[in-house]
Amino acid sequence: MKQFALALLVLPVLLAQGTDYIKANYTKYEYQIPMRDGKKLFTSVYVPKNRATPLPIMLLRTPYGAGPYGSDNYRASLGPSDLFAREGFIFAYQDVRGRGMSEGEFVNARPHNPRKGPKDIDEGTDAWDTIDWLLKRVPDNNGRVGMWGISYPGFYVSTAMIDAHPALKAASPQAPISDWFVGDDFHHNGAFFLAHAFNFLNFFGHPRPEPAATQPPRAPITDSPNGYDYLLRLGPLVNINERVFKNDIAFWNELMRHGTYDAFWQARNLRPHLRKIRPAVMTVGGWFDAEDLFGALQTYAAVEKNSPGASNMLVMGPWQHGGWARNGGTHLGNVRFGSSTSQFFREKMELPFFNYHLKDKGTLDLPEAWVFETGTNQWMRYDAWPPKDAKPRTLYFHAGGKLGFDPPRADGHDEYVSDPSKPVPFIGGIDPGMTVEYMVEDQRFASTRPDVLVYESDVLEADVSVAGPVTPSLHVATTGTDSDWVVKLIDVYPDNYPNPDPNPAGVKMGGYQQLVRGDAMRGKFRNSFEKPEPFEPSKPAKVEYVMPDVAHVFRRGHRIMVQVQSSWFPLVDRNPQKFLDIYNARPEDFQKATQRVYRTRTQPSGVRVLVR
């Protein structure tokens, strides 16, 4: 399988500075910084050559390599964007414990330890010890530290915010991991996100027994360009370790052993620990982040709930994973946003945030929530998120595939046959990875399948503005004992919607069915992630779950569509539709099931949204 280009999404982005500029203006130092338990963490520090006043330190902690290594080897870019190196900061990059050139054992999403003794460590203590050492030994610092990081590095920002060092004044967790079972990366509502886990862990999960500046290159898993066919032919999940990973990836085995929200996953839920936060926080996320959209929204919400009075800000833009740190953010796939959204963020939000809190420079004209509203393609400023004026309304399913805000007045149901041997694909093509564009993918390829239910509104006579979480609420029955339920909220463009100009790919935007939000729920977790329950065959049951927020306007002349299905492959692994441990399922366990969705007066099904 073609290697998923995750490094482009999670590593600090190289923008327009260049190594020559950094060498001319910064001096690089390398240190092994001792932690309280005696382990030493590799840290490279870049200090401006010309500094009229003491400067703050910008710190990034990463599991992806703090290189290039060697005092004569310089990075091509410093800081969250090229604006920071020209503004003037001291920059520190650190390999976290057990990665790169740092000593110690690496633990994936190492749990926070709230009852530490003097020599006990977690990621928070490593951040504290690093900050304390840098302040005492790097000359001409002003005693203030800021942290930033995207994805996994964002997780390390969040851990540093807990019981933070007093010098940590500003923190920006960007697309941070918060909970790996409920909503980030590897699981969504208990459903296993196969394509991402498979590709990411082949890139990241192999052991590193000793500190090393480089890792041996990994050959592609397969040369097949067809990820759907390749993973389908591999069969049940047990085959992946046996045939592909060959027991070399320890965390894959952990994923396979912990199929419920047990103590292993609960310990890695960072949200309960985000309390009494002292640094100013600016959490950043992308509406179309295929990996950690959940983490950004939940980190902001947890700080807001558990740390009243904290300086806590949310920024959400129309971006893929990490898209705000590179390029212009003008489009994703075939969907255009009308401006350079990423550049606007870097100039008007990110740099002013750190300048204000670390340098006392400028005024902080930043709202509680600064979010990009897709559909109208404009930035919106709010004093709360979700907006206070957003009211819950439900888009109900009706006979004949109709969708509307009025509840059903007649009783009925719709049904389809879900066949694990022919799962619904998650994109229209055959790309082997979790493509970043799937979050805005044209859904016309799915709406014609017999195993996908489609409900569509009339042509809208006025704009419908939706802001906040999206909650599918389904009354269903299945002839199996388990089932996945995938719900997609879609913006259907008018037939006369103009094509891009120029249009070298020949894209037809008339009738485009843009995915606005979609997510899966593994049905056995409908009442509890800790204690899964089987369905009683053919007996109605309620399945309700919360999908990540949106900020989208369905424009006048468009239609609103909802699709319901029971597979989304290979984004989500196949549910055998039998109540069992899916991670140890065998080929004979997979069975067809007839799925029924009710739309009655007493058992209505629909999607609840917040409408402004």
XYZ file of C-alpha atoms in Angstrom:
612
model
C 0.000 0.000 0.000
C 1.290 3.427 -0.882
C 2.709 5.181 2.183
C 0.289 7.739 3.550
C 2.036 11.109 3.440
C 1.368 11.827 7.103
C 4.681 13.531 7.662
C 3.404 16.418 5.557
C 0.435 16.760 7.895
C 1.996 16.490 11.328
C 5.505 17.883 11.120
C 6.263 21.598 11.418
C 5.855 23.043 7.966
C 8.752 24.490 6.023
C 7.651 27.797 4.607
C 9.516 30.593 2.869
C 12.554 31.250 5.077
C 15.185 28.790 3.897
C 18.261 27.399 5.610
C 20.498 30.270 4.466
C 18.271 32.835 6.188
C 18.164 30.835 9.427
C 21.947 30.334 9.445
C 22.552 34.020 8.805
C 20.302 35.176 11.614
C 20.339 32.416 14.254
C 22.915 30.420 16.191
C 22.035 26.792 16.866
C 22.864 24.873 20.047
C 22.150 21.245 20.951
C 21.567 20.000 24.486
C 20.660 16.861 26.366
C 18.360 18.231 29.054
C 18.084 16.105 32.229
C 14.629 15.240 33.544
C 13.798 14.637 37.217
C 14.228 10.865 36.819
C 17.673 11.234 35.242
C 16.720 10.628 31.607
C 17.982 13.191 29.103
C 15.930 14.669 26.265
C 17.541 15.979 23.088
C 16.768 19.644 22.469
C 17.957 21.998 19.733
C 17.833 25.723 20.474
C 18.017 28.555 17.937
C 19.002 31.980 19.314
C 18.849 35.191 17.244
C 22.288 36.661 16.589
C 21.042 40.237 16.850
C 18.793 40.928 19.828
C 18.330 44.313 21.388
C 16.171 43.041 24.252
C 15.592 39.714 26.019
C 13.296 37.442 24.021
C 10.718 34.799 24.874
C 11.200 31.105 24.110
C 8.953 29.218 21.702
C 9.021 25.494 22.524
C 7.839 22.568 20.411
C 7.936 19.004 21.772
C 7.564 16.333 19.114
C 7.693 12.566 18.552
C 8.513 13.133 14.873
C 12.123 14.243 15.184
C 13.639 17.529 16.358
C 16.310 17.411 13.663
C 18.192 18.052 11.604
C 20.814 16.812 14.046
C 24.291 18.234 14.352
C 25.236 21.781 15.332
C 26.024 22.701 11.711
C 22.707 21.424 10.345
C 19.956 24.018 10.470
C 16.225 23.861 9.995
C 14.819 25.623 6.946
C 12.045 27.245 8.995
C 11.496 28.210 12.614
C 8.324 28.634 14.604
C 4.681 28.121 13.686
C 5.181 30.187 10.517
C 7.910 32.189 8.809
C 6.557 35.314 10.497
C 8.008 34.215 13.841
C 11.648 33.942 12.786
C 11.509 37.442 11.325
C 9.715 38.765 14.415
C 12.436 37.388 16.706
C 12.049 34.623 19.277
C 14.284 31.977 20.810
C 13.145 28.610 19.403
C 13.521 25.223 21.094
C 12.700 21.863 19.507
C 12.699 18.715 21.623
C 12.425 14.991 20.941
C 9.967 13.647 23.485
C 11.000 10.812 25.746
C 11.881 7.674 23.794
C 11.863 9.257 20.328
C 14.602 10.590 18.082
C 17.751 11.299 20.090
C 16.069 11.391 23.497
C 16.542 8.760 26.170
C 13.800 6.848 27.949
C 10.772 4.837 26.942
C 8.203 6.199 24.529
C 4.588 5.619 25.530
C 1.838 6.475 23.054
C -0.351 9.272 24.454
C 1.299 8.728 27.836
C -1.409 9.046 30.511
C -1.370 12.057 32.797
C -0.416 11.135 36.362
C -2.257 13.369 38.852
C -0.554 11.748 41.875
C 3.120 12.103 41.081
C 5.939 11.714 43.538
C 9.175 13.732 43.325
C 10.742 11.370 40.761
C 7.569 10.365 38.879
C 7.216 11.614 35.348
C 4.614 12.233 32.711
C 4.624 14.498 29.679
C 3.710 17.466 31.871
C 6.737 17.036 34.116
C 9.003 16.662 31.086
C 7.695 19.970 29.753
C 8.130 21.619 33.177
C 11.704 20.363 33.567
C 12.565 21.459 30.024
C 11.180 24.953 30.511
C 12.933 25.341 33.846
C 16.284 24.268 32.377
C 15.982 26.544 29.336
C 15.115 29.597 31.422
C 18.190 29.083 33.605
C 20.687 28.296 30.844
C 19.696 30.035 27.634
C 20.961 33.629 27.882
C 18.908 36.724 27.153
C 15.478 35.144 27.546
C 12.733 37.288 29.063
C 11.372 34.616 31.372
C 8.339 33.789 29.248
C 7.655 30.671 27.210
C 5.106 29.838 24.538
C 4.263 26.399 23.164
C 2.611 25.281 19.948
C 2.224 22.030 18.073
C 0.019 20.327 15.498
C -1.521 16.866 16.007
C 0.688 14.729 18.262
C 2.824 17.786 19.145
C -0.491 19.478 19.982
C -1.105 16.760 22.550
C 2.202 17.681 24.200
C 1.086 21.304 24.379
C -2.086 20.203 26.164
C -0.149 18.094 28.658
C 2.160 21.034 29.405
C -0.853 23.258 30.161
C -1.834 21.013 33.099
C -0.062 22.158 36.288
C 1.918 24.398 33.978
C 5.293 25.926 34.709
C 4.701 29.555 35.781
C 6.753 30.796 32.815
C 4.442 29.109 30.298
C 2.342 32.129 29.398
C 0.826 31.167 26.033
C -0.115 27.757 24.644
C -1.626 26.835 21.297
C -2.650 23.185 20.983
C -3.458 22.755 17.301
C -5.458 19.701 16.212
C -4.438 18.090 19.517
C -5.157 14.480 20.406
C -7.621 14.298 23.290
C -9.297 10.861 23.247
C -8.244 8.002 20.976
C -11.370 5.888 21.472
C -14.240 8.350 21.330
C -13.229 10.706 18.551
C -9.582 11.172 17.559
C -7.520 9.346 14.947
C -8.081 5.639 15.512
C -11.703 5.456 16.681
C -14.860 7.489 16.234
C -17.621 6.475 18.630
C -15.928 3.098 19.000
C -15.710 2.466 15.234
C -12.157 1.604 14.209
C -10.685 3.941 11.570
C -8.751 1.322 9.676
C -7.192 3.314 6.820
C -5.622 5.842 9.153
C -4.375 3.403 11.797
C -2.960 1.046 9.170
C -0.957 3.715 7.349
C 0.049 5.822 10.340
C 1.394 2.948 12.418
C 3.385 1.569 9.504
C 5.024 5.000 9.369
C 5.260 5.634 13.113
C 4.801 2.436 15.088
C 7.974 0.409 14.524
C 10.265 0.161 17.557
C 13.188 2.478 18.265
C 15.302 0.573 20.829
C 18.032 3.211 21.126
C 18.342 6.950 20.434
C 18.889 7.453 16.731
C 19.115 10.441 14.404
C 17.501 8.495 11.584
C 15.198 5.542 11.278
C 15.544 2.845 8.637
C 13.344 3.573 5.629
C 10.097 1.647 5.463
C 9.175 0.005 2.208
C 5.603 0.473 1.027
C 3.326 -2.223 2.384
C 2.102 -2.968 -1.113
C 2.368 -1.551 -4.590
C -1.381 -1.838 -5.088
C -2.981 1.501 -5.968
C -6.400 0.200 -4.893
C -6.675 0.504 -1.111
C -10.304 -0.621 -1.058
C -9.517 -3.866 -2.866
C -6.250 -4.484 -0.998
C -7.717 -4.147 2.494
C -10.849 -6.056 1.542
C -8.740 -8.958 0.275
C -6.703 -8.942 3.489
C -9.876 -10.013 5.250
C -10.496 -9.709 9.002
C -8.296 -7.493 11.142
C -6.430 -10.474 12.611
C -4.778 -10.971 9.234
C -3.056 -7.584 9.262
C -0.654 -8.412 12.069
C -0.095 -11.949 10.815
C 0.448 -11.075 7.148
C 1.657 -7.463 7.124
C 3.042 -6.126 10.434
C 4.362 -9.519 11.616
C 4.182 -8.514 15.281
C 6.608 -5.603 14.863
C 4.191 -2.810 15.812
C 3.367 -2.972 19.503
C 0.689 -0.311 19.450
C -1.249 -2.094 16.710
C -1.429 -5.039 19.085
C -2.678 -2.716 21.835
C -5.418 -1.509 19.496
C -6.433 -5.093 18.838
C -6.433 -5.992 22.558
C -8.504 -3.039 23.747
C -11.744 -3.157 21.786
C -13.843 -1.278 24.340
C -13.426 1.955 26.287
C -11.516 0.194 29.039
C -8.938 1.495 31.517
C -6.267 1.596 28.789
C -8.226 4.143 26.729
C -9.760 5.995 29.661
C -6.272 6.714 31.026
C -5.452 8.321 27.674
C -8.449 10.646 27.771
C -6.850 14.001 28.514
C -10.083 15.984 28.797
C -10.769 15.506 32.546
C -7.292 16.798 33.401
C -7.630 20.099 31.522
C -8.557 22.071 34.619
C -7.141 25.098 36.454
C -5.321 26.080 33.273
C -3.108 29.131 33.795
C -1.518 29.921 30.407
C -3.519 31.785 27.788
C -4.839 29.162 25.365
C -5.608 29.387 21.660
C -6.858 26.026 20.398
C -6.797 25.682 16.605
C -8.590 23.185 14.396
C -9.849 22.568 10.876
C -13.463 21.921 9.938
C -12.223 19.301 7.480
C -9.488 17.721 9.600
C -9.677 13.982 8.945
C -7.626 13.150 12.056
C -8.174 15.394 15.067
C -11.182 17.630 14.519
C -12.679 16.085 17.660
C -9.552 16.907 19.673
C -9.564 20.598 18.843
C -13.231 21.107 19.698
C -13.064 18.963 22.826
C -9.880 20.585 24.133
C -11.445 24.015 23.871
C -14.660 22.777 25.501
C -12.823 21.026 28.354
C -10.757 24.111 29.219
C -13.874 26.265 29.004
C -15.790 23.959 31.345
C -13.079 23.085 33.845
C -11.132 26.359 33.984
C -13.605 29.215 34.432
C -11.879 32.544 34.025
C -9.052 31.146 31.892
C -8.025 33.022 28.763
C -9.380 30.435 26.345
C -9.895 30.971 22.631
C -11.019 28.745 19.752
C -10.014 29.155 16.097
C -11.657 26.934 13.469
C -10.967 27.331 9.763
C -11.829 25.445 6.555
C -8.692 23.345 6.744
C -7.412 19.826 6.462
C -5.106 18.501 9.182
C -2.491 21.211 9.760
C -3.618 23.186 6.718
C -3.483 26.494 8.606
C 0.319 26.201 8.888
C 1.037 25.981 5.188
C -0.167 27.265 1.807
C -3.006 29.724 1.457
C -5.997 27.675 2.547
C -7.952 28.818 -0.501
C -9.596 25.451 -1.220
C -9.803 21.789 -0.339
C -10.440 19.366 -3.152
C -13.099 20.941 -5.363
C -14.498 23.237 -2.644
C -13.330 26.872 -2.752
C -13.187 29.246 0.217
C -12.723 32.565 -1.555
C -9.624 33.837 0.253
C -6.252 32.886 1.727
C -7.682 31.640 5.009
C -4.420 30.147 6.294
C -2.439 33.304 5.666
C -5.127 35.330 7.429
C -4.868 33.079 10.473
C -1.084 33.259 10.632
C -0.973 37.051 10.308
C -4.084 38.154 12.204
C -4.466 35.525 14.924
C -1.445 33.338 15.637
C 1.416 35.853 15.669
C -0.592 38.552 17.518
C -1.574 35.982 20.187
C 2.013 35.051 20.988
C 3.337 38.614 20.615
C 0.813 39.906 23.115
C 1.321 37.259 25.778
C 5.072 36.813 25.407
C 6.253 40.297 24.434
C 3.498 42.651 25.640
C 3.343 43.757 22.028
C 0.214 45.085 20.393
C -3.367 44.830 21.535
C -5.267 41.567 21.652
C -8.324 42.039 19.473
C -9.234 38.351 19.448
C -12.728 37.039 20.206
C -13.645 33.976 22.250
C -14.240 32.057 19.026
C -13.096 33.059 15.569
C -14.521 30.569 13.091
C -14.768 30.372 9.332
C -18.303 29.892 8.070
C -18.340 27.697 4.982
C -21.069 28.257 2.439
C -20.810 32.040 2.844
C -17.000 31.831 3.102
C -16.492 34.444 5.790
C -14.817 34.680 9.184
C -17.238 35.037 12.089
C -16.431 36.338 15.579
C -18.396 34.985 18.557
C -18.281 35.558 22.304
C -19.137 31.885 22.897
C -19.027 28.610 21.009
C -21.469 27.318 19.968
C -23.061 30.731 19.363
C -25.577 31.713 22.011
C -28.291 32.432 19.440
C -28.101 28.953 17.846
C -31.254 26.921 18.582
C -31.736 23.148 18.204
C -33.855 21.940 15.294
C -34.213 18.495 13.779
C -34.099 17.541 10.121
C -36.602 14.658 10.048
C -36.769 11.749 7.602
C -40.001 11.394 5.632
C -41.509 9.031 3.090
C -40.213 9.224 -0.451
C -36.733 10.278 0.694
C -37.932 13.688 1.845
C -36.150 15.718 4.526
C -37.568 18.626 6.494
C -37.853 20.387 9.836
C -41.437 19.210 10.423
C -41.812 15.907 12.334
C -43.388 12.956 10.501
C -47.176 12.818 10.444
C -47.393 9.280 9.085
C -45.752 6.025 10.129
C -43.282 4.171 7.965
C -39.741 2.914 7.577
C -36.995 2.489 5.009
C -34.593 -0.420 4.748
C -31.553 -1.727 2.927
C -29.304 -4.779 2.964
C -25.797 -4.225 4.316
C -23.254 -6.729 2.976
C -19.761 -6.692 4.587
C -18.342 -8.319 1.458
C -19.402 -5.264 -0.590
C -19.008 -2.317 1.793
C -19.837 1.266 0.822
C -16.583 3.090 -0.061
C -15.760 6.345 1.680
C -14.529 8.103 -1.470
C -15.402 7.888 -5.121
C -11.926 6.753 -6.185
C -9.547 4.028 -5.064
C -6.800 5.936 -3.225
C -5.214 3.591 -0.676
C -4.894 6.102 2.148
C -7.244 8.233 4.201
C -7.402 11.081 1.711
C -7.632 14.524 3.257
C -10.289 15.507 0.723
C -12.791 12.908 1.916
C -14.189 15.460 4.373
C -15.612 17.472 1.444
C -15.954 14.605 -1.045
C -18.739 14.647 -3.643
C -21.226 12.009 -2.397
C -22.953 11.340 -5.720
C -21.073 8.047 -5.973
C -22.762 6.859 -2.730
C -26.259 8.246 -3.253
C -26.951 5.797 -6.090
C -26.104 2.663 -4.084
C -28.993 0.471 -2.876
C -27.358 0.147 0.587
C -27.435 3.913 1.209
C -30.604 5.708 2.294
C -30.961 9.237 0.920
C -33.182 11.992 2.331
C -33.267 15.386 0.618
C -34.976 18.685 1.343
C -36.838 20.833 -1.151
C -34.866 23.638 -2.755
C -34.144 26.133 0.016
C -36.000 29.427 -0.272
C -33.712 31.075 2.311
C -30.272 30.437 3.784
C -30.072 27.908 6.639
C -27.166 28.679 8.975
C -25.953 25.781 11.126
C -23.391 26.320 13.895
C -22.441 23.705 16.478
C -22.579 19.936 16.932
C -24.525 17.649 14.602
C -26.500 14.867 16.331
C -27.949 11.915 14.406
C -30.928 10.436 16.257
C -32.065 7.218 14.655
C -34.674 4.603 15.499
C -33.406 1.456 13.809
C -33.583 -2.297 13.691
C -31.183 -4.858 12.267
C -31.483 -8.556 11.575
C -27.953 -8.903 12.972
C -26.758 -8.385 16.546
C -24.374 -5.501 15.835
C -24.149 -2.834 13.143
C -22.403 0.389 12.257
C -24.487 3.467 11.521
C -22.893 6.123 9.328
C -24.716 9.432 8.896
C -23.662 12.156 6.468
C -24.914 15.755 6.321
C -24.559 17.024 2.743
C -24.905 20.327 0.873
C -26.392 19.713 -2.599
C -25.400 22.428 -5.053
C -27.831 23.754 -7.678
C -27.673 22.161 -11.104
C -26.457 25.437 -12.617
C -23.619 25.940 -10.104
C -20.593 27.206 -12.061
C -17.572 25.024 -12.697
C -14.082 26.180 -11.664
C -12.376 28.500 -14.111
C -9.876 27.302 -15.239
C -11.087 23.714 -14.985
C -8.321 21.382 -16.228
C -9.807 18.370 -14.395
C -13.228 18.879 -15.975
C -15.033 19.029 -12.618
C -18.822 19.273 -12.825
C -20.040 21.303 -9.833
C -23.701 21.359 -10.852
C -25.481 18.972 -8.471
C -22.295 18.465 -6.412
C -23.092 16.718 -3.123
C -20.550 18.187 -0.727
C -20.021 16.319 2.511
C -20.361 18.853 5.327
C -20.113 16.403 8.212
C -20.151 12.634 8.451
C -19.255 10.137 11.126
C -19.802 6.574 12.285
C -21.210 4.960 15.416
C -20.485 1.328 16.229
C -23.953 0.247 17.261
C -22.997 -1.971 20.174
C -21.684 1.158 21.933
C -24.990 3.045 21.550
C -25.604 3.031 25.317
C -22.079 2.722 26.704
C -18.545 2.746 25.319
C -17.445 0.678 28.319
C -20.127 -2.020 28.156
C -21.211 -2.883 24.616
C -24.650 -4.392 24.084
C -25.978 -6.547 21.252
C -29.034 -5.609 19.238
C -31.995 -7.919 19.561
C -32.578 -8.967 15.941
C -35.374 -7.014 14.247
C -36.275 -5.193 17.470
C -36.301 -1.351 17.282
C -33.543 0.458 19.175
C -32.410 4.055 19.419
C -28.973 5.046 18.156
C -27.972 8.632 18.912
C -24.497 10.128 18.825
C -22.807 13.498 18.463
C -20.725 14.359 15.403
C -18.170 17.195 15.480
C -19.392 20.762 15.083
C -19.919 22.609 11.837
C -20.208 26.263 10.863
C -21.953 26.112 7.516
C -24.652 27.959 5.624
C -26.811 25.989 3.206
C -27.486 28.724 0.685
C -30.763 29.653 -0.906
C -31.219 27.529 -4.024
C -29.288 24.581 -2.525
C -30.752 21.461 -0.920
C -29.908 19.709 2.343
C -29.302 15.968 2.121
C -28.734 13.257 4.724
C -27.381 9.817 3.844
C -27.523 6.765 6.128
C -25.469 3.608 5.592
C -23.785 0.808 7.577
C -20.280 0.687 6.096
C -17.648 3.246 5.091
C -14.700 1.239 3.869
C -11.745 1.238 4.229
C -11.995 4.395 6.335
C -13.840 2.300 8.926
C -13.185 -1.411 9.315
C -16.021 -3.765 8.413
C -18.514 -4.681 11.108
C -19.372 -8.414 10.849
C -22.901 -7.427 11.940
C -22.593 -10.036 14.663
C -21.999 -9.137 18.328
C -18.435 -10.245 19.031
C -14.866 -9.007 19.452
C -14.398 -7.559 15.957
C -10.619 -7.451 16.349
C -10.602 -11.254 16.506
C -13.394 -11.926 14.007
C -12.969 -14.723 11.463
C -14.201 -14.802 7.843
C -17.216 -16.926 8.728
C -18.406 -14.295 11.235
C -19.263 -11.722 8.546
C -22.913 -11.777 7.489
C -25.454 -9.737 5.583
C -28.060 -7.851 7.586
C -31.257 -6.036 6.705
C -31.222 -2.563 8.243
C -34.417 -0.688 8.969
C -34.708 3.039 9.775
C -38.027 4.115 11.279
C -39.700 7.466 10.574
C -42.868 7.299 12.659
C -44.627 9.739 14.940
C -43.405 7.883 18.050
C -40.077 6.734 16.589
C -38.887 9.592 14.371
C -35.409 9.561 12.886
C -33.422 12.586 11.852
C -30.424 14.791 12.464
C -30.446 17.512 15.126
C -28.529 20.702 14.337
C -28.162 24.151 15.875
C -29.664 26.774 13.591
C -28.895 30.482 13.826
